[in-house]
Every structure is written in C-alpha cells, then in structure tokens.
mmCIF file of C-alpha atoms in Angstrom:
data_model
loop_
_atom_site.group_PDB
_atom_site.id
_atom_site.type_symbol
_atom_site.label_atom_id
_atom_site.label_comp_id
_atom_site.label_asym_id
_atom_site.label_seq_id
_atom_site.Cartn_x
_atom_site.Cartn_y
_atom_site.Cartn_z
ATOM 1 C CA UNK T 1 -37.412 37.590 84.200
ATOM 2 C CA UNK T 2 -35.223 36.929 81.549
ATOM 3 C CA UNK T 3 -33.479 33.327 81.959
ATOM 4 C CA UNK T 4 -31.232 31.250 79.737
ATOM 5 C CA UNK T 5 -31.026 27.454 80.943
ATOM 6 C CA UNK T 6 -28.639 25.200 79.142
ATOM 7 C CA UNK T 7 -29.004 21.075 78.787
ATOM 8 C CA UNK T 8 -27.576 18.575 76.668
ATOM 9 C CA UNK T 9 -23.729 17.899 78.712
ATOM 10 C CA UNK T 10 -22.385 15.388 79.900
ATOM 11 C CA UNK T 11 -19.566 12.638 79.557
ATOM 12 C CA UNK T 12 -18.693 11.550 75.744
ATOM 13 C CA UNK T 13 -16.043 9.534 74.303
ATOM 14 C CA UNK T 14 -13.292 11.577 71.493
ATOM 15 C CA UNK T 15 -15.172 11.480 68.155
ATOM 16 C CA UNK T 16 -18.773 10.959 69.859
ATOM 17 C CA UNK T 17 -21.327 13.586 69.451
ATOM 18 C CA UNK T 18 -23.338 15.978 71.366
ATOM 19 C CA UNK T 19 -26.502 18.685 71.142
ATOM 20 C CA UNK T 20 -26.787 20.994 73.392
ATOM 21 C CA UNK T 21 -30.105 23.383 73.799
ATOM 22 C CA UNK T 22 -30.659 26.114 75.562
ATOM 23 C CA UNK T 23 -34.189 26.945 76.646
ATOM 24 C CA UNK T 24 -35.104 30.751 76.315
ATOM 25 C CA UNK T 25 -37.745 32.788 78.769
ATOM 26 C CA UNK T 26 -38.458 35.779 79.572
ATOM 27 C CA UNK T 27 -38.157 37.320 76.407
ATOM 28 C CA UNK T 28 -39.252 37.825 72.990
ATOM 29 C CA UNK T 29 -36.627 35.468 71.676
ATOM 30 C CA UNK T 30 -37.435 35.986 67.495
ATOM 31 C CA UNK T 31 -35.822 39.273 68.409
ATOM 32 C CA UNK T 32 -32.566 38.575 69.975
ATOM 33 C CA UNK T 33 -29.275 37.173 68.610
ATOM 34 C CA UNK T 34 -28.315 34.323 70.648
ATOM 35 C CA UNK T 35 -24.396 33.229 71.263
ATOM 36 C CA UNK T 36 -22.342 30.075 72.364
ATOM 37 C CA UNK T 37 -19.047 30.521 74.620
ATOM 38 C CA UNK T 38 -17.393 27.623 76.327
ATOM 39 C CA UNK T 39 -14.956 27.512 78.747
ATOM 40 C CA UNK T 40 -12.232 25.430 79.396
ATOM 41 C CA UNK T 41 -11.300 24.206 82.735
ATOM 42 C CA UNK T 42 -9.139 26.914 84.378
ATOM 43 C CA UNK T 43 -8.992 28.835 81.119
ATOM 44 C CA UNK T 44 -10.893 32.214 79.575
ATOM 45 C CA UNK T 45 -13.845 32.857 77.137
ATOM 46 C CA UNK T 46 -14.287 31.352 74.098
ATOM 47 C CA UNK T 47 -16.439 32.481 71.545
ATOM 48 C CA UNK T 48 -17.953 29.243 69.641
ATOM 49 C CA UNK T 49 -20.707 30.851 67.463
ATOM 50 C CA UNK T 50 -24.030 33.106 67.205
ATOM 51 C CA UNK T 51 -26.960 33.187 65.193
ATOM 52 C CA UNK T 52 -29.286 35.978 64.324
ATOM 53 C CA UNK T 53 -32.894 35.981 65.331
ATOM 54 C CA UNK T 54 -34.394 35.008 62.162
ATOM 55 C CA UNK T 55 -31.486 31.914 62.085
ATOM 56 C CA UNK T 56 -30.613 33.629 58.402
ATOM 57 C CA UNK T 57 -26.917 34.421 59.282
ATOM 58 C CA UNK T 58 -24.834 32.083 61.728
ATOM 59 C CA UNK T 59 -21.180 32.662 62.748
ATOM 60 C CA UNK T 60 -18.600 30.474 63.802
ATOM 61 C CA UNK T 61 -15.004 30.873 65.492
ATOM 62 C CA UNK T 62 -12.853 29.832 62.902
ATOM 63 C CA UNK T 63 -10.895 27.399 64.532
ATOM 64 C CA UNK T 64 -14.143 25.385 64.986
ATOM 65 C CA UNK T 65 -15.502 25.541 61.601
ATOM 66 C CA UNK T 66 -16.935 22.200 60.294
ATOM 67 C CA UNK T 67 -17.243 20.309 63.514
ATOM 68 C CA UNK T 68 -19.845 23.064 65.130
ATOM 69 C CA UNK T 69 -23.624 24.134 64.053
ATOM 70 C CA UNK T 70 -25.907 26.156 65.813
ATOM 71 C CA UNK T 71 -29.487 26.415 64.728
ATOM 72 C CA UNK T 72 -32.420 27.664 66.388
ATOM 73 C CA UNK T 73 -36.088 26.500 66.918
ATOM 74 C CA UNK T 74 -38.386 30.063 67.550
ATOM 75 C CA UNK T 75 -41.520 28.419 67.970
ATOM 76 C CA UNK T 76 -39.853 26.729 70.804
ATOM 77 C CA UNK T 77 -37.658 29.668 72.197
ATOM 78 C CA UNK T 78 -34.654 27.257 72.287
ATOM 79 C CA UNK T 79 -30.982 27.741 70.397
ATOM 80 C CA UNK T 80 -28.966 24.585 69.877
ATOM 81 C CA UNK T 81 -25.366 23.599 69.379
ATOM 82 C CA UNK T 82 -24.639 20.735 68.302
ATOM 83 C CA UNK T 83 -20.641 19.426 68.368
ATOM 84 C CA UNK T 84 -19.414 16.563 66.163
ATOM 85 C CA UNK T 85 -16.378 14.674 66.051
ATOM 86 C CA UNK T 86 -15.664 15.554 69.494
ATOM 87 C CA UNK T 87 -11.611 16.206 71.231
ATOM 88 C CA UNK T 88 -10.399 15.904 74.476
ATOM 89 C CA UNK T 89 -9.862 19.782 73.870
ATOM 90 C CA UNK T 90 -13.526 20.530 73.708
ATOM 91 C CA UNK T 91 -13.866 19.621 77.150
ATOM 92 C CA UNK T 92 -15.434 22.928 78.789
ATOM 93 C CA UNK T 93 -18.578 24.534 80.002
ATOM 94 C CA UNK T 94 -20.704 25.687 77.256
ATOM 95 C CA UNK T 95 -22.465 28.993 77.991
ATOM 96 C CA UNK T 96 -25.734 30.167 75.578
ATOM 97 C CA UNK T 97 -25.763 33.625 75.967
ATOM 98 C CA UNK T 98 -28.376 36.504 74.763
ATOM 99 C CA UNK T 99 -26.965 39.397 72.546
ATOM 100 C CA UNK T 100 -28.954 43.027 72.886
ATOM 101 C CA UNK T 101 -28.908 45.797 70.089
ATOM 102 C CA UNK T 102 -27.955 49.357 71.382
ATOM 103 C CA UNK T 103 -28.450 52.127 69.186
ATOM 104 C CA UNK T 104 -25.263 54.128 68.537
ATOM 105 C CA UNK T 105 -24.143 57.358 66.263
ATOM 106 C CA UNK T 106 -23.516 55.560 63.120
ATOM 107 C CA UNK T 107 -26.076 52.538 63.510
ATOM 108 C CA UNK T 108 -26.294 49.640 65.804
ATOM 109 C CA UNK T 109 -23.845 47.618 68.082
ATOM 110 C CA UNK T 110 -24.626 44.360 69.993
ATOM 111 C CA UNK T 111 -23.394 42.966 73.631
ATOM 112 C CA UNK T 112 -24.221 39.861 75.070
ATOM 113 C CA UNK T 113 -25.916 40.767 77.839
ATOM 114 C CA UNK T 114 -27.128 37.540 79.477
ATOM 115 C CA UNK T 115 -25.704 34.429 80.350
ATOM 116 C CA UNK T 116 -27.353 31.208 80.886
ATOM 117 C CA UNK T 117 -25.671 29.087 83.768
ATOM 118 C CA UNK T 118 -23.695 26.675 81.583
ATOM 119 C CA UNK T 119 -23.778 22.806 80.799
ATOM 120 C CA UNK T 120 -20.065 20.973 81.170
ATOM 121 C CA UNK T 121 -19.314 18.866 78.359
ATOM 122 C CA UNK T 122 -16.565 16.327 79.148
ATOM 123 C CA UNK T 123 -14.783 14.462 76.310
ATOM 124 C CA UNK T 124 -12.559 11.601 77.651
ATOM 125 C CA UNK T 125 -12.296 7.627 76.973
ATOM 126 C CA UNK Y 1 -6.795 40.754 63.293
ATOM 127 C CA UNK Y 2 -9.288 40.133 65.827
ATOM 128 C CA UNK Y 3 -7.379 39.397 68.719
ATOM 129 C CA UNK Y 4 -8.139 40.958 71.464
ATOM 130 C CA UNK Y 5 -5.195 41.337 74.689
ATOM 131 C CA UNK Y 6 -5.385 41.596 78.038
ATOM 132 C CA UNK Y 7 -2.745 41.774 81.093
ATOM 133 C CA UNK Y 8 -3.234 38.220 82.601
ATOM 134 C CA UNK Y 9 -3.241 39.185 86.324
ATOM 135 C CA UNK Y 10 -3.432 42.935 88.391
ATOM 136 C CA UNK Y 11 -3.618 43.658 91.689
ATOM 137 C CA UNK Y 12 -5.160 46.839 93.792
ATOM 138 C CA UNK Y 13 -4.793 47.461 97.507
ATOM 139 C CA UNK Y 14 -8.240 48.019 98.862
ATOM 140 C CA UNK Y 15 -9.796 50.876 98.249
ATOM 141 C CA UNK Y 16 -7.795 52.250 95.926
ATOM 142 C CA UNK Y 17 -8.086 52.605 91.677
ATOM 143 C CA UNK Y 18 -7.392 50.107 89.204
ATOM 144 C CA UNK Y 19 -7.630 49.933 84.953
ATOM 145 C CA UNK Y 20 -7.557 47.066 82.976
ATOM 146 C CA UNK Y 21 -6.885 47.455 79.651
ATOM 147 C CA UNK Y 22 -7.894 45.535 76.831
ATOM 148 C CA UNK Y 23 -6.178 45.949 73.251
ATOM 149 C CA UNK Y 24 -7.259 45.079 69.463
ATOM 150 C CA UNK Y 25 -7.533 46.387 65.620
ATOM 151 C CA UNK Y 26 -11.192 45.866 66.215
ATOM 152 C CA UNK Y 27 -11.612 48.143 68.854
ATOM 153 C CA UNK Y 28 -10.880 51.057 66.316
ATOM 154 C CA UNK Y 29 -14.302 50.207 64.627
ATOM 155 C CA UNK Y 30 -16.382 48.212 67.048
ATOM 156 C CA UNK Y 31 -17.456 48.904 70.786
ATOM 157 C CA UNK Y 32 -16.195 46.757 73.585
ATOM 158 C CA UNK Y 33 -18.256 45.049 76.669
ATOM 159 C CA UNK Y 34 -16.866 43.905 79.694
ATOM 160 C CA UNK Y 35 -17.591 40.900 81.819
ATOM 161 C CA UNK Y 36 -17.100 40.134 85.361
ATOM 162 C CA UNK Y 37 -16.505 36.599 86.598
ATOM 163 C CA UNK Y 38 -16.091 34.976 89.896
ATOM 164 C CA UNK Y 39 -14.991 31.387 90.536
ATOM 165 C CA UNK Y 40 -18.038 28.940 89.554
ATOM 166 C CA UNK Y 41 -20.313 31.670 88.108
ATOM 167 C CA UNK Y 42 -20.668 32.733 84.164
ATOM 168 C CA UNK Y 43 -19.804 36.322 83.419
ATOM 169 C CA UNK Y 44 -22.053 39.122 84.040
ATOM 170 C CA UNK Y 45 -21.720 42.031 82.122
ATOM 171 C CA UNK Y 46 -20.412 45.330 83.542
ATOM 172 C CA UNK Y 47 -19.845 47.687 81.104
ATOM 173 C CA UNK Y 48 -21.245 47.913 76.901
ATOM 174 C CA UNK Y 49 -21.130 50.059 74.308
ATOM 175 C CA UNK Y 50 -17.310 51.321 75.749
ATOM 176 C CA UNK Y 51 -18.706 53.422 78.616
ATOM 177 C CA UNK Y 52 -22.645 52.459 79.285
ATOM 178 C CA UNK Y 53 -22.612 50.641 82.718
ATOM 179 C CA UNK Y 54 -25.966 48.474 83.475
ATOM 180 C CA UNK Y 55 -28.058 49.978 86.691
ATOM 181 C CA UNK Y 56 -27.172 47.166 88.791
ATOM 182 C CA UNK Y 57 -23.889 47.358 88.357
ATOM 183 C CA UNK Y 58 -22.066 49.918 91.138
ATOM 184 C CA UNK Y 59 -20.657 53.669 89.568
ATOM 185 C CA UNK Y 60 -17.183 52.713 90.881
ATOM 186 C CA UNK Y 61 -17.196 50.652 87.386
ATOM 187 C CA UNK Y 62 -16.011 53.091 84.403
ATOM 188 C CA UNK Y 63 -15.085 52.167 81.118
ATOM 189 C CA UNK Y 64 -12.933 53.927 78.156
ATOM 190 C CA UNK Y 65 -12.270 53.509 74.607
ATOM 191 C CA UNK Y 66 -10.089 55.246 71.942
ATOM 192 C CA UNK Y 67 -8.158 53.811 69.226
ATOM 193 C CA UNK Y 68 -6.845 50.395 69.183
ATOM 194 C CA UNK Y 69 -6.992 50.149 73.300
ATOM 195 C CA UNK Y 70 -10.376 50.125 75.596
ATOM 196 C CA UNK Y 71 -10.227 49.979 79.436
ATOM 197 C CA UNK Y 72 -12.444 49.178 82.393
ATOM 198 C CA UNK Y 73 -11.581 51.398 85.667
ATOM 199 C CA UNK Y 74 -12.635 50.433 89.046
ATOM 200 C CA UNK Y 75 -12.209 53.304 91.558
ATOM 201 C CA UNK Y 76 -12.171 52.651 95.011
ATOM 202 C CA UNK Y 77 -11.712 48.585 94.536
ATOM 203 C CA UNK Y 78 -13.872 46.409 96.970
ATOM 204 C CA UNK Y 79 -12.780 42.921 97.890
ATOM 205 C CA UNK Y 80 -16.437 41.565 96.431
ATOM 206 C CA UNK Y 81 -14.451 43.032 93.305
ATOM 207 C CA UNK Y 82 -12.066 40.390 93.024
ATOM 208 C CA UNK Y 83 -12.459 38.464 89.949
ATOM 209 C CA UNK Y 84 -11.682 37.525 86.387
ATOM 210 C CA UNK Y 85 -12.477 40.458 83.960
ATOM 211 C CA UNK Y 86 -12.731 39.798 80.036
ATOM 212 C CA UNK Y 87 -13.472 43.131 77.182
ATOM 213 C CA UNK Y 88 -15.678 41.218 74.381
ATOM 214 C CA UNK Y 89 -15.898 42.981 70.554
ATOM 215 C CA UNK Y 90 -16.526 41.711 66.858
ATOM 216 C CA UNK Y 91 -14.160 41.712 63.810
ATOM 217 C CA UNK Y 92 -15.913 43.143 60.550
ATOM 218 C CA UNK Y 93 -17.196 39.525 59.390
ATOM 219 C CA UNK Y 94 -19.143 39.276 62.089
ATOM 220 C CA UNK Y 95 -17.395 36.811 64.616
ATOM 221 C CA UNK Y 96 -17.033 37.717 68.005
ATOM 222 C CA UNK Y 97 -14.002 37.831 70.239
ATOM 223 C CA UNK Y 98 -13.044 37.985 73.960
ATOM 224 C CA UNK Y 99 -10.080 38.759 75.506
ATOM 225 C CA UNK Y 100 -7.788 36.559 77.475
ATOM 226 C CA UNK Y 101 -9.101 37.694 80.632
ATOM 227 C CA UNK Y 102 -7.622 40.079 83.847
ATOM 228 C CA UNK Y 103 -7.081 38.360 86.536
ATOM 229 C CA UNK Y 104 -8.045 41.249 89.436
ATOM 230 C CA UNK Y 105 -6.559 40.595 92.846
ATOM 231 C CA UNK Y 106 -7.486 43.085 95.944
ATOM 232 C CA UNK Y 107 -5.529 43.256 98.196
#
C-alpha cells in the first residue's frame, strides 16, 4: 500500500524555523516526483514546491522563493521541507504529496496522485 | 500566466448534473487533474490527464478539456458528493498550480 505520512509541525514563533519530512512506503520512491501543498485554515490549495526523483531539479511557488527548500533523502524514502523565517501567514497544513507519470501523445504528463495526511504548522507568538 | 480560476461555490439538486469549470493559459498546453476534498480530509484525486478517472472513483465523475477552459462533470450528483473540488496543472517552467477551489453544494 502506498502511504505518505508527514511529521515535523507544530507551534513556532514568526521568524523561527521548521523541517518537515515526510516518510515514503509503499513504493519505489527514486522513481516518483514528490510535491509540497499547504493549506491555510479555511482557504484552498497551495502549491509550495516539488522535486524530481533524482533531487536534480526542485521547484518552488514563486511567492515563496528564498524562505522554502525541499530536498530529499532516497536511501531513506523520505522528502523534506524545510521553512525559514517563518509568518503568521504560513500558518497551514502542509501536505507531501506523490506525483505519477502518464504517458500521453506527445510525451509525458504528471498528476499528483497521492496525498499524505498532512502536518499543521502554526506560526504565532 | 499560470493562474488557474474556478467558480467559488455551485450547487446541484440531488440527483441531477453539475460542471465545474476550471480556466487558465496553461490548460492550452498542459493536462489538468482534479481533486476532491471533504472537510478534515486532504484531496483525493478524481480525474488526470483531462478525462482519465481512477477505478475507485464512481463513472458519474467525467472530465473535459479544450482550449484555455477544462471541466469536471458529475452526473446524477450524490449527497456523499458534496465537497470542495480544485483542477491542478503546470506552467511551462515547471511550477505547479491549483485552482481556487469549487465549493459543490447538493442539495
């Protein structure tokens, strides 16, 4: 069974730090982009960032550029993200989520196509 | 531009057919997803690659592309249906995007 679990929230103070991981099973995880979406409370998706499976190529959402890095450990199945300089606005649940190829006419295309459960990051004083 | 839009909130009666539409530049050269999500769950995904649907996922679920506009088409809406529904795609650098989300209310 394929399963995504996600650690690392909890309760930090504005400009504090935080890593999250998420622990991959289930899979052949070399293979597999991996994503991180948060959530604000009451709001939509947010796409943070994604990594390919070799780690060679990350991507971040530019309005979080510079305060965000995701890396990834193979050997241990596990993608982190870690969050510096932290705002009250970060405050959300941060999903790690698995992205599939598909094979289509003119190449490939990728969906995310499981979610882990989420771990809430709070920022407040 | 990589924005993706969505109607915040649509209602069905029971029973009956609904679309959601999602719009975006992007969707002219990228495929869409869409995810389901119900209060105090994470998404699950219902439909990839613009009209593939996963097995587990019931055949009332359709989904469309062309052009700048994709949509996801319940027919015959159940009340387990009720939920938030985002379309998900990629700009050409590589960075992902979801919509604002569809609120779906049956009624």
């Amino acid at each position: 069974e394929v399963q995504l679990v996600e650690s690392g929230g909890g309760l930090v103070k504005p400009g504090g730090s935080l890593r999250l991981s998420c622990a991959a099973s289930g899979f052949t995880f070399s293979s597999y982009n991996m994503n991180w979406v948060r959530q604000a409370p009451g709001q939509g998706l947010d796409w943070v960032s994604a990594i390919r499976g070799s780690g060679t190529s990350v991507y971040y959402a530019d309005s979080l550029k510079g305060r965000f890095t995701i890396s990834r450990d193979n050997a241990k199945n596990s993608v982190f993200l870690e969050i510096n300089s932290l705002r009250v606005e970060d405050t959300a649940v941060y999903y790690c989520a698995r992205e599939v190829p598909a094979a289509a006419q003119d190449g490939y295309y990728y969906f995310i196509d499981v979610w882990g459960e989420g771990t809430t990051v709070t920022v407040s004083s | 531009s990589s924005e993706l839009t969505q109607d915040p909130a649509v209602s069905v009666a029971l029973g009956q057919t609904v679309k959601i539409t999602c719009q975006g530049d992007s969707l002219r050269s990228y495929y869409v997803s869409w995810y389901q999500q119900k209060p105090g769950q994470a998404p699950l995904l219902v439909i990839y690659g613009k009209t593939n649907r996963p097995s587990e996922i019931p055949d009332r679920f359709s989904g469309f592309s062309s052009g700048n506009t994709a949509s996801l088409t319940i027919t015959g809406a159940q009340a387990e249906d009720e939920a938030d529904y985002y379309c998900n795609s990629r700009d050409s650098s590589g960075k992902r995007v979801f919509g604002g989300g569809t609120k779906l209310t049956v009624l």
